Amino acid sequence: MTRPAVLFPLFAEITSLPGVGPKVAPLITRLAGPKVVDLLWHFPIGAVDRRHAPPVAEAEPGQVATLTVRVDAHHPPAQPRHPYRVICSDASGFITLVFFHGKAETWQRLLPPGSTRVVSGTVDIYGAERQMAHPDYIVDAAERAGLPQVEPVYPLTAGLAPKLLTRIVGEALKRAPELHEWLDPSLLRREGWPSWRDAVLAAHAPTGDADLAPLTPVRARLAYDELLANQLALGLVRHHMQRARGLSIRADGHLAARALDRLPFRLTGSQQRALAEIRADLAGPARMLRLLQGDVGSGKTVVAVLAMLDAVEVGHQAALMAPTEILARQHMATLQPLADAAGVTVALLTGRDKGRGREEILNGLAAGRIAVAVGTHSLFQDAVAFNDLALAVIDEQHRFGVHQRLDLARKGRGVDVLVTTATPIPRTLMLTAYGDMDVSRMTEKPPGRRRVDTRTVPLDRLEEVVGAVGRALGSGGQVFWVCPRVEESEALDVAAAEERHRHLSQVFGPRVGLLHGRMKAADRDAVMAAFAAGALGLLVATTVIEVGVDVPAATVMVIEHAERFGLAQLHQLRGRIGRGDRPSTCLLLYQPPLSATARARLSILRETDDGFRIAEEDLRLRGAGEVLGTRQSGVPDFRLANLDHHQGLLAVARDDARLVLAQDPDLATPRGQALRTLLYLFERDAGIRYLRSG
Ligand code: ADP
Ligand code: MG
């Protein structure tokens, strides 16, 4: 099944709209997105009411007014930089139309002296004089009826004229089709919500500020649609997984016990509890779908490995998948000695394995000779077949989509899935990211962890920081130097990192490495490996180092423009250091003056290293809407829904989705078909393909 034909016009490129050529298209793409549907979701943030038509003398400054005036006289500028002025009046008084740019001929043509004109725009008072600078509309009396009464005001981007954008959104709206209703009629009635198409049209035709509120029937309906699509998509995934019966893995844990003996430490209480929860899931008949959430360094990998050994003990296979090659290698290094102690065969499979070696691993997995596979997304590939995969562990979940989670799970019957993440997502946001997934939270850290000494330093003391970095390098320490993402432009943030790399290379020579998102994956892995091995002392990087690489000798982290980062992200970054036994320092360089929020954020980081507390503070400081918008949160971006306002709707959507899936798991009824369209509309169709195969 593919996207329903009725949606084709909405998923066409914006260039298919009249008036959107190669100059305008990139601007709109930046602002709203590349497709027609993106414009539907580009809601107005204001409304201009042109119905106010007072006599000139009563036009209030700052207000938009539509005035009927006689054109009295033109005053071309007396000096080059002065504006062009046109004096107009009605019986009550005078107003001057002011033009700072444009041609005299234009104003002569539009405003012939002696004529009557209708002008609409914002009125100002300048000295004793009423003015209107660059009226939005200048028409003759006959055209007056054609003036819009109320106009939407859209968020804009430089270079895009408001009128043009409004016209283009209007073209997009013409493509909005009537769609079969997917909402429950009784819900629609109870809430007084319009149909989808009426809601979209109304959302773009506000008549005043009241229509912009997030909980108007129009906006609530559309937010609900999006939340329902989200919950339904997650529900489909879960439903599909549970329909396949899980295996009952009843191990006595003797392999895990052997591995534990090999470890130089005891499990923390958190680790023991999480392991017990996972073991209960494994033993039960239903399929496991559990999220293991724990701060960086809380020891998730060890827990996952012990669970994998349980699966192997009773004759199954297990797989551990990491988002990058370097992490996969790191996991392999953790796993290998434990597997050796337990007498279990492990193999590492990455995209780089080719030829004979790769063949051997594939054969070993297919035949069951290899019990545990560690790898990157290459484990998803069709060529990889397992003899009897029973447990899939997916590390650092937020780098993978729902698709991939499912792909690995499909490689065996009823595969249990454990997802680990270091992103401390607040409870309130869990639901949108993971639906009804079960969660184990690890709140304790292994004993003996040193707190990272965290300091804030204004950017103008950069040279002192460079000096401190030099001392750290001199005493055998390693240093991360993180450059910020530049809003909306990866090219710019890469340029900033390259510039810093040049600067620090001049100071410290060839020990300085560079890592950024525009590099090829293999090059990135190579740089990271060189740093992990100590061949590089200082690593200048953009936020690509966020995900859990373990370099115990790294003791200093410098974060430039820390005020531009989210709190959760700063915490994640800081978690890269303080992993060894030496004291570590995190220097947060900021550009003064700090906003109140930025100051609060940085001081929370100085105070605590508790990821869950930081996540809650982050939510409190920024509001759910913004937390949801951040890349690193692991939570989907919503276009219309904003959990600051629509949290109540989320709970309704979850129940709605559950009920639908209980009654119509294949989305086969007429309402189910309409819901499929909804999933495509919000591009949450990942789960749909499992309807066929499921
Ligand atoms: P996470 O994946 O949660 O970030 P890891 O599993 O990578 O954390 O563990 C980080 C480090 O802590 C590893 O070097 C690991 O061996 C060590 N570790 C894990 N559990 C404990 C424990 N209970 N006591 C001491 N050290 C531990
Ligand atoms: Mg980890």
XYZ file of C-alpha atoms and ligand atoms in Angstrom:
722
model
C 0.000 0.000 0.000
C 1.279 3.404 -0.870
C 0.117 6.934 -0.268
C -3.538 7.382 -1.241
C -3.991 9.191 -4.552
C -6.236 11.776 -2.944
C -3.155 13.103 -1.133
C -0.921 13.347 -4.211
C -1.576 17.079 -4.763
C -0.555 17.796 -1.182
C 2.661 15.849 -1.427
C 3.707 17.491 -4.671
C 6.697 19.826 -4.536
C 5.852 23.451 -3.801
C 7.236 24.314 -7.221
C 4.074 22.761 -8.632
C 2.163 25.750 -7.257
C 1.643 28.676 -9.616
C 4.084 31.485 -8.845
C 6.623 29.331 -7.009
C 9.743 29.437 -9.115
C 13.379 28.730 -8.414
C 13.837 31.996 -6.507
C 10.935 31.631 -4.112
C 11.008 27.860 -3.607
C 14.122 27.741 -1.381
C 12.701 30.491 0.817
C 9.456 28.626 1.310
C 11.286 25.368 1.871
C 13.301 26.997 4.614
C 10.208 28.527 6.137
C 7.653 25.748 5.884
C 9.021 22.798 3.969
C 9.401 21.482 0.441
C 5.904 20.148 -0.114
C 2.485 21.672 -0.618
C 1.242 20.071 2.585
C 3.909 21.941 4.536
C 2.201 25.182 3.623
C -1.091 23.921 5.027
C 0.666 23.456 8.345
C 2.237 26.906 8.193
C -0.321 28.593 10.384
C -0.819 32.333 10.677
C 0.459 34.026 13.806
C -1.747 37.063 13.459
C -4.635 38.641 11.607
C -4.885 42.095 10.094
C -8.362 43.492 10.243
C -8.952 46.014 7.465
C -12.588 46.561 8.307
C -11.755 49.553 10.508
C -12.516 52.578 8.258
C -12.563 55.764 10.326
C -12.387 59.381 9.112
C -8.735 60.413 8.780
C -8.809 62.552 11.928
C -9.930 59.592 14.011
C -7.377 57.065 12.737
C -5.384 55.916 15.770
C -1.605 55.600 15.553
C -0.390 52.019 15.527
C -3.669 50.714 14.143
C -4.429 49.319 10.747
C -7.032 51.480 9.027
C -8.643 51.613 5.622
C -9.086 55.260 4.648
C -10.935 56.850 1.755
C -9.022 60.003 0.812
C -8.541 62.579 -1.900
C -5.010 62.951 -3.254
C -3.977 66.594 -2.804
C -0.330 66.962 -3.709
C 2.956 65.124 -4.357
C 6.189 66.220 -2.666
C 9.222 64.588 -4.223
C 12.173 64.443 -1.806
C 14.074 67.684 -1.352
C 17.280 65.755 -0.635
C 18.389 62.336 -1.872
C 17.775 60.391 1.323
C 14.430 61.931 2.172
C 11.179 60.101 1.505
C 8.682 60.743 -1.254
C 5.515 62.221 0.271
C 1.939 62.354 -0.939
C -0.527 64.587 0.920
C -4.084 63.270 1.138
C -7.169 64.343 3.030
C -10.827 63.819 3.719
C -13.316 66.221 5.248
C -11.925 65.541 8.733
C -8.230 66.147 8.140
C -4.926 65.355 6.412
C -2.678 62.318 6.207
C 0.699 61.995 4.474
C 1.588 58.821 2.615
C 5.322 58.246 2.947
C 7.532 56.189 0.621
C 11.151 55.474 1.424
C 11.805 53.529 -1.737
C 10.149 53.075 -5.090
C 9.839 55.318 -8.107
C 8.115 58.691 -8.424
C 6.327 57.471 -11.572
C 4.752 54.636 -9.608
C 3.305 56.984 -7.038
C 2.139 59.376 -9.740
C 0.371 56.547 -11.495
C -1.206 54.998 -8.391
C -2.110 58.309 -6.767
C -3.029 60.896 -9.425
C -3.581 64.309 -7.806
C -7.254 65.123 -7.486
C -8.352 61.464 -7.498
C -10.090 59.597 -4.690
C -8.244 56.540 -3.380
C -8.723 53.895 -0.742
C -5.518 53.249 1.190
C -5.059 50.588 3.835
C -2.118 50.266 6.200
C -0.747 51.149 9.604
C -1.292 54.725 10.757
C 1.445 56.679 12.546
C 1.707 60.081 14.122
C 4.884 61.977 13.296
C 5.065 65.277 15.134
C 1.605 66.706 14.579
C 1.156 64.883 11.307
C -0.703 61.625 10.558
C 1.280 59.366 8.288
C 0.967 56.039 6.583
C 4.275 54.574 5.390
C 4.022 52.305 2.358
C 0.303 51.463 2.513
C -0.395 47.748 2.079
C -3.079 48.579 -0.466
C -3.780 51.567 -2.730
C -6.917 51.080 -4.848
C -9.563 53.278 -6.410
C -13.027 53.423 -4.931
C -14.412 50.924 -7.442
C -11.909 48.282 -6.304
C -12.657 48.720 -2.666
C -14.893 45.683 -2.466
C -11.936 43.558 -3.626
C -9.818 44.432 -0.571
C -9.476 41.576 1.897
C -11.422 42.295 5.054
C -9.159 40.321 7.316
C -5.788 38.997 6.267
C -3.717 36.261 7.895
C -0.215 37.214 9.027
C 2.333 34.456 8.510
C 5.725 33.850 10.039
C 8.112 35.110 7.378
C 11.670 34.705 6.300
C 13.970 37.335 4.841
C 13.317 37.977 1.178
C 9.768 36.684 1.087
C 7.079 39.352 0.780
C 4.017 38.831 2.987
C 1.549 39.243 0.145
C 3.355 36.722 -1.986
C 3.421 34.152 0.795
C -0.274 34.696 1.509
C -1.053 34.175 -2.145
C 1.018 30.995 -2.312
C -0.586 29.582 0.833
C -3.912 30.366 -0.843
C -2.838 28.252 -3.829
C -1.857 25.430 -1.493
C -5.232 25.625 0.230
C -6.962 25.144 -3.119
C -5.329 21.714 -3.209
C -6.761 20.662 0.151
C -9.154 17.832 -0.708
C -12.261 16.676 1.075
C -11.175 13.600 2.992
C -13.246 10.853 4.522
C -13.693 11.674 8.188
C -11.369 9.629 10.397
C -12.518 10.955 13.722
C -15.208 9.333 15.761
C -18.504 11.174 15.063
C -19.365 11.339 18.740
C -16.015 12.984 19.530
C -16.574 15.524 16.754
C -20.016 16.321 18.091
C -18.897 16.555 21.673
C -16.026 18.908 20.862
C -17.853 20.818 18.152
C -14.986 20.258 15.728
C -15.219 20.992 11.998
C -14.208 18.547 9.269
C -10.512 18.353 8.423
C -10.789 20.465 5.296
C -12.962 23.096 6.937
C -10.526 23.215 9.826
C -7.539 23.752 7.538
C -9.290 26.500 5.614
C -10.449 28.179 8.819
C -7.000 27.949 10.385
C -5.758 30.157 7.555
C -8.627 32.621 7.810
C -8.471 34.030 11.327
C -10.659 37.040 11.929
C -8.856 38.165 15.060
C -6.461 37.128 17.790
C -9.050 34.865 19.418
C -8.848 32.579 16.399
C -5.143 32.055 16.953
C -5.529 30.424 20.361
C -4.339 26.800 20.458
C -7.607 25.442 21.767
C -10.107 26.881 19.306
C -12.170 24.046 17.786
C -10.285 24.552 14.529
C -6.780 24.382 15.958
C -7.657 21.734 18.537
C -9.035 19.465 15.835
C -5.895 19.716 13.737
C -3.622 19.217 16.740
C -5.696 16.211 17.680
C -5.332 14.794 14.176
C -1.597 15.003 14.508
C -1.542 13.460 17.981
C -3.838 10.684 16.854
C -1.571 9.941 13.909
C 1.352 9.784 16.311
C -0.391 7.491 18.785
C -1.803 5.299 16.066
C 1.598 4.884 14.448
C 3.177 3.901 17.746
C 0.208 1.678 18.524
C 0.552 -0.121 15.200
C 4.166 -0.864 15.899
C 3.386 -2.177 19.315
C 0.358 -4.086 18.178
C 2.267 -5.716 15.407
C 5.002 -6.730 17.778
C 2.686 -8.180 20.322
C 0.658 -10.061 17.800
C 3.684 -12.132 17.045
C 3.830 -14.291 20.132
C 6.903 -13.851 22.185
C 9.153 -16.649 23.200
C 9.336 -17.626 26.817
C 12.960 -17.319 27.722
C 13.410 -19.052 31.052
C 17.074 -19.067 31.788
C 18.509 -19.823 35.196
C 21.067 -17.099 34.552
C 24.209 -19.194 34.942
C 25.932 -17.686 31.900
C 25.151 -14.214 33.149
C 26.463 -15.222 36.565
C 29.767 -16.274 35.034
C 30.034 -12.942 33.261
C 29.186 -11.114 36.469
C 32.011 -12.925 38.242
C 34.323 -11.590 35.626
C 33.260 -7.968 36.249
C 35.402 -5.964 38.646
C 32.310 -4.382 40.206
C 28.885 -5.204 41.614
C 25.695 -4.127 39.935
C 24.038 -1.039 41.332
C 20.530 -1.318 42.760
C 19.194 0.327 39.622
C 20.953 -2.179 37.418
C 19.632 -5.099 39.464
C 16.077 -3.809 39.298
C 16.266 -3.165 35.562
C 17.707 -6.628 34.946
C 14.939 -8.214 37.015
C 12.294 -6.341 34.990
C 13.856 -7.426 31.740
C 14.100 -11.029 32.907
C 10.425 -11.024 33.854
C 9.580 -9.798 30.342
C 11.796 -12.415 28.734
C 10.190 -15.199 30.733
C 6.657 -14.044 29.967
C 4.737 -15.155 26.892
C 4.169 -11.662 25.449
C 6.766 -9.989 23.397
C 9.028 -7.563 25.249
C 9.096 -3.958 24.145
C 11.025 -2.180 26.847
C 12.941 1.026 27.086
C 15.973 1.056 29.359
C 16.495 4.646 30.285
C 19.530 5.696 32.239
C 21.892 8.586 32.373
C 25.170 8.429 30.515
C 27.498 6.131 32.386
C 24.780 4.511 34.453
C 25.776 1.125 33.112
C 23.046 0.206 30.659
C 25.292 -1.823 28.410
C 26.198 -4.265 31.144
C 22.532 -4.854 31.922
C 21.766 -5.438 28.269
C 24.645 -7.864 27.908
C 23.509 -9.928 30.895
C 20.024 -10.168 29.402
C 21.526 -11.270 26.103
C 23.405 -14.043 27.867
C 20.103 -15.313 29.270
C 18.749 -15.629 25.742
C 21.888 -17.424 24.631
C 21.797 -19.751 27.633
C 18.557 -21.327 26.446
C 19.828 -21.730 22.907
C 18.764 -18.521 21.157
C 20.714 -15.703 19.564
C 20.906 -12.065 20.554
C 21.914 -8.894 18.725
C 23.152 -5.540 19.948
C 22.913 -2.636 17.597
C 24.650 0.712 17.961
C 24.132 3.893 15.972
C 27.752 4.271 14.890
C 30.623 2.006 14.101
C 32.792 3.376 16.876
C 30.074 2.638 19.415
C 29.586 -0.831 18.023
C 33.301 -1.441 18.488
C 33.136 -0.087 21.982
C 30.271 -2.420 22.843
C 32.215 -5.278 21.355
C 35.100 -4.435 23.681
C 32.737 -4.501 26.677
C 31.087 -7.680 25.551
C 34.036 -9.755 24.453
C 35.565 -10.529 27.866
C 32.147 -11.224 29.364
C 31.230 -13.512 26.507
C 34.594 -15.235 26.834
C 33.945 -15.792 30.520
C 30.564 -17.275 29.663
C 31.921 -19.314 26.753
C 29.775 -17.565 24.166
C 30.735 -16.745 20.564
C 30.383 -13.114 19.550
C 30.893 -11.387 16.224
C 31.098 -7.773 15.190
C 29.404 -6.869 11.925
C 29.727 -3.376 10.528
C 29.310 -1.813 7.117
C 33.040 -2.004 6.697
C 33.196 -5.783 6.800
C 33.485 -7.080 3.256
C 34.390 -10.251 1.441
C 35.417 -13.466 3.152
C 35.251 -12.173 6.722
C 31.766 -10.923 6.190
C 30.680 -14.168 4.548
C 31.931 -16.128 7.515
C 30.030 -13.981 9.974
C 26.843 -14.192 7.912
C 27.155 -17.960 7.683
C 27.851 -18.213 11.378
C 24.768 -16.210 12.227
C 22.557 -18.111 9.805
C 23.761 -21.442 11.122
C 23.594 -20.363 14.758
C 27.321 -20.913 15.407
C 27.613 -17.279 16.426
C 25.362 -16.616 19.399
C 25.674 -12.847 19.690
C 26.028 -10.210 16.990
C 27.149 -6.673 17.667
C 26.864 -4.148 14.892
C 25.583 -1.012 13.306
C 22.509 -0.670 11.150
C 24.216 -3.144 8.839
C 22.525 -5.752 11.045
C 19.249 -4.694 9.403
C 20.304 -5.625 5.938
C 18.427 -8.339 4.150
C 21.559 -10.405 3.739
C 21.789 -10.808 7.497
C 19.785 -13.825 8.635
C 19.758 -15.315 12.084
C 19.171 -18.929 12.944
C 17.114 -18.068 15.996
C 17.216 -14.430 17.051
C 15.332 -13.957 20.300
C 16.540 -10.657 21.759
C 17.433 -7.448 19.964
C 19.035 -4.650 21.953
C 19.006 -1.290 20.260
C 21.359 1.200 21.829
C 20.849 4.946 21.878
C 17.471 4.667 20.329
C 16.942 8.206 19.167
C 19.278 7.770 16.253
C 17.012 5.129 14.816
C 13.494 5.428 13.524
C 10.529 3.221 14.112
C 11.265 1.489 10.822
C 14.586 0.221 11.944
C 13.383 -0.901 15.304
C 10.923 -3.081 13.461
C 13.360 -4.285 10.840
C 15.580 -5.921 13.395
C 12.601 -7.360 15.213
C 11.485 -8.975 11.958
C 14.637 -11.025 11.786
C 13.201 -13.601 14.122
C 9.809 -14.742 15.282
C 8.606 -12.857 18.306
C 11.923 -11.158 18.935
C 12.041 -9.352 22.256
C 13.187 -5.793 21.915
C 15.128 -3.759 24.450
C 15.870 -0.172 23.559
C 18.408 1.751 25.594
C 18.626 5.490 25.736
C 20.606 8.000 27.732
C 18.163 10.755 26.903
C 16.310 11.437 30.116
C 12.968 12.159 28.559
C 10.551 13.563 31.115
C 7.616 11.298 31.819
C 5.206 13.740 30.288
C 6.878 13.358 26.941
C 7.407 9.607 27.007
C 4.055 8.870 25.516
C 4.624 10.771 22.309
C 8.026 9.244 21.742
C 7.436 5.658 22.697
C 3.715 5.193 23.065
C 2.984 2.496 25.528
C 6.455 1.069 25.773
C 7.410 -0.328 29.162
C 10.163 1.595 30.846
C 12.978 0.716 33.225
C 14.628 3.785 34.644
C 18.083 3.643 36.135
C 18.644 6.528 38.480
C 21.734 5.395 40.368
C 25.240 5.812 39.087
C 28.017 3.317 39.665
C 29.928 4.187 42.828
C 33.129 6.180 42.715
C 32.080 8.397 39.839
C 33.590 11.801 40.229
C 31.469 14.781 39.625
C 32.584 16.888 36.740
C 33.709 20.307 37.915
C 31.548 22.581 35.777
C 32.373 26.255 35.273
C 31.019 29.071 33.190
C 33.459 31.396 31.449
C 32.696 34.403 29.242
C 33.972 34.038 25.695
C 36.319 36.988 25.946
C 38.471 34.853 28.243
C 39.038 32.340 25.463
C 42.819 32.671 25.651
C 42.808 31.627 29.320
C 40.754 28.603 28.351
C 43.251 27.750 25.640
C 45.941 27.960 28.305
C 44.055 25.576 30.593
C 43.574 23.186 27.712
C 47.315 23.288 27.089
C 48.004 22.355 30.710
C 45.539 19.449 30.542
C 47.166 18.166 27.355
C 50.594 18.571 28.929
C 49.663 16.290 31.794
C 48.376 13.566 29.461
C 44.704 14.498 29.519
C 42.455 14.594 26.480
C 40.105 17.374 25.574
C 36.812 17.680 23.722
C 36.118 21.103 22.228
C 32.539 21.449 21.071
C 31.397 24.132 18.659
C 27.740 25.008 18.507
C 25.256 24.275 15.827
C 24.406 27.368 13.904
C 20.670 27.669 13.592
C 19.406 26.366 10.249
C 22.790 26.022 8.662
C 24.990 22.990 8.880
C 27.421 24.653 6.475
C 27.942 27.518 8.918
C 28.444 25.324 11.946
C 30.960 23.254 10.031
C 32.741 26.465 9.036
C 32.887 27.565 12.680
C 34.334 24.207 13.743
C 36.900 24.321 10.934
C 37.922 27.810 11.957
C 38.378 26.766 15.591
C 40.287 23.702 14.466
C 42.679 25.901 12.468
C 43.171 28.187 15.424
C 43.847 25.400 17.930
C 46.082 23.526 15.480
C 48.255 26.628 15.298
C 48.594 26.508 19.075
C 48.857 22.764 19.691
C 50.003 21.326 16.370
C 48.995 17.998 14.830
C 47.454 16.557 17.992
C 44.247 18.413 17.156
C 41.501 16.501 15.331
C 38.279 17.656 13.710
C 34.910 15.937 13.628
C 31.703 17.188 12.058
C 28.489 16.019 10.470
C 29.521 16.724 6.893
C 32.331 14.194 7.045
C 31.881 10.710 5.638
C 30.912 8.158 8.285
C 34.127 6.231 7.786
C 36.267 9.361 8.203
C 34.346 10.305 11.292
C 34.850 6.874 12.791
C 38.555 7.049 11.985
C 38.961 10.389 13.762
C 36.966 9.164 16.728
C 39.015 5.989 16.897
C 42.255 8.018 16.806
C 40.980 10.122 19.685
C 39.813 7.078 21.667
C 43.241 5.508 21.143
C 44.995 8.647 22.361
C 46.653 9.467 19.027
C 44.782 12.778 19.083
C 44.801 14.869 22.231
C 42.229 17.482 21.378
C 39.107 16.899 19.371
C 37.246 19.863 17.912
C 33.753 18.733 17.064
C 30.244 19.797 16.360
C 27.571 18.017 18.357
C 28.125 14.766 16.474
C 29.987 13.482 19.539
C 26.797 13.599 21.555
C 26.158 9.884 21.442
C 27.852 7.685 24.057
C 31.478 7.311 23.140
C 33.650 6.257 26.048
C 37.082 7.896 26.217
C 38.116 7.526 29.855
C 41.242 9.698 29.442
C 39.152 12.669 28.324
C 39.103 15.003 31.286
C 38.237 18.382 29.820
C 35.258 19.446 27.793
C 35.014 22.939 26.393
C 31.646 23.965 25.003
C 31.650 27.149 22.999
C 28.528 29.281 23.051
C 27.011 27.050 25.688
C 24.082 29.472 25.831
C 22.947 28.221 22.440
C 22.568 24.619 23.557
C 19.616 23.001 25.234
C 20.062 21.881 28.798
C 19.599 18.204 28.010
C 22.124 18.460 25.250
C 24.727 20.143 27.440
C 24.229 17.370 29.947
C 24.679 14.722 27.270
C 27.846 16.383 26.070
C 29.252 16.719 29.552
C 28.606 13.014 30.074
C 31.429 12.307 27.600
C 33.955 13.201 30.310
C 34.324 12.141 33.917
C 34.394 8.500 32.932
C 37.850 7.722 34.188
C 39.358 8.054 37.655
C 40.894 11.486 37.130
C 39.078 14.712 38.028
C 37.371 16.306 35.063
C 36.391 19.815 34.137
C 33.683 21.141 31.889
C 34.076 24.735 30.727
C 30.924 26.351 29.432
C 31.959 29.332 27.336
C 29.209 31.850 26.881
C 28.633 35.079 25.064
C 27.464 37.766 27.494
C 24.953 39.129 28.180
C 23.034 35.988 29.099
C 19.257 35.933 29.007
C 17.574 34.994 32.279
C 16.728 31.542 30.901
C 20.238 30.913 29.644
C 21.672 31.923 33.019
C 19.251 29.577 34.807
C 20.187 26.767 32.473
C 23.912 27.135 33.002
C 23.555 27.359 36.751
C 21.485 24.166 36.894
C 24.363 22.434 35.157
C 26.797 23.757 37.729
C 24.541 22.529 40.527
C 23.627 19.013 39.479
C 24.581 16.127 37.260
C 21.335 14.245 37.738
C 20.005 13.757 34.222
C 16.412 13.283 35.269
C 16.396 16.422 37.350
C 18.002 18.296 34.480
C 15.360 17.016 32.088
C 12.556 18.163 34.356
C 14.168 21.586 34.793
C 14.613 21.799 31.055
C 10.950 21.135 30.553
C 10.050 23.711 33.179
C 12.322 26.358 31.676
C 11.432 25.853 28.082
C 8.002 24.314 27.987
C 7.154 21.062 26.297
C 6.800 22.683 22.911
C 10.433 23.580 22.747
C 11.709 20.421 24.279
C 9.720 18.575 21.654
C 11.277 20.649 18.944
C 14.810 19.692 19.783
C 16.682 17.170 17.788
C 18.292 15.432 20.701
C 15.179 14.863 22.756
C 14.233 11.733 20.855
C 10.705 13.029 20.748
C 9.005 13.570 17.410
C 8.590 17.049 16.078
C 4.982 18.034 15.971
C 3.883 20.533 13.397
C 0.589 21.510 14.974
C 0.348 19.967 18.397
C 2.034 21.681 21.308
C 2.066 19.715 24.509
C 2.037 22.878 26.578
C -1.536 23.257 25.413
C -2.617 19.950 24.006
C -1.535 17.496 26.660
C -5.161 16.728 27.484
C -5.775 15.837 23.858
C -2.805 13.482 23.896
C -4.427 11.261 26.507
C -7.660 11.185 24.498
C -5.725 10.339 21.341
C -3.936 7.493 23.080
C -7.219 5.948 24.237
C -8.743 6.521 20.826
C -5.827 4.773 19.118
C -6.002 1.852 21.521
C -9.694 1.369 20.915
C -9.280 1.531 17.163
C -6.532 -1.064 17.196
C -8.492 -3.345 19.483
C -11.521 -3.258 17.186
C -9.911 -2.832 13.791
C -6.279 -3.907 14.039
C -5.812 -3.976 10.271
C -7.445 -0.610 9.703
C -9.778 -2.356 7.288
C -13.126 -0.760 8.146
C -14.171 2.472 6.432
C -12.931 4.446 9.425
C -9.755 2.396 9.398
C -9.198 3.306 5.753
C -9.701 6.965 6.590
C -7.186 6.595 9.421
C -4.644 5.232 6.975
C -5.023 8.466 5.053
C -4.461 10.352 8.288
C -1.211 8.465 8.865
C 0.001 9.384 5.403
C -1.121 12.954 5.826
C 1.142 13.362 8.845
C 3.841 11.159 7.356
C 3.491 8.610 10.111
C 2.967 5.738 7.735
C 5.929 3.644 8.906
C 3.667 1.144 10.637
C 1.275 0.721 7.738
C 3.354 -1.755 5.826
C 3.082 -4.132 8.741
C -0.622 -4.328 8.203
C -0.063 -6.413 5.122
C 2.760 -8.531 6.376
C 1.620 -8.730 10.001
P 25.903 3.699 29.632
O 25.777 2.846 28.426
O 24.723 3.653 30.513
O 26.328 5.101 29.310
P 28.002 1.929 30.192
O 27.258 0.678 30.211
O 28.776 2.286 28.969
O 27.040 3.127 30.524
O 28.922 1.979 31.481
C 29.854 3.011 31.669
C 31.046 2.476 32.411
O 30.700 2.116 33.737
C 31.626 1.242 31.784
O 33.021 1.377 31.782
C 31.167 0.108 32.709
O 32.090 -0.960 32.716
C 31.100 0.786 34.035
N 30.094 0.211 34.949
C 28.886 -0.265 34.620
N 28.219 -0.707 35.726
C 29.024 -0.453 36.781
C 28.911 -0.690 38.190
N 27.828 -1.240 38.741
N 29.955 -0.330 38.981
C 31.055 0.230 38.451
N 31.231 0.463 37.125
C 30.231 0.122 36.280
Mg 25.937 3.130 26.350
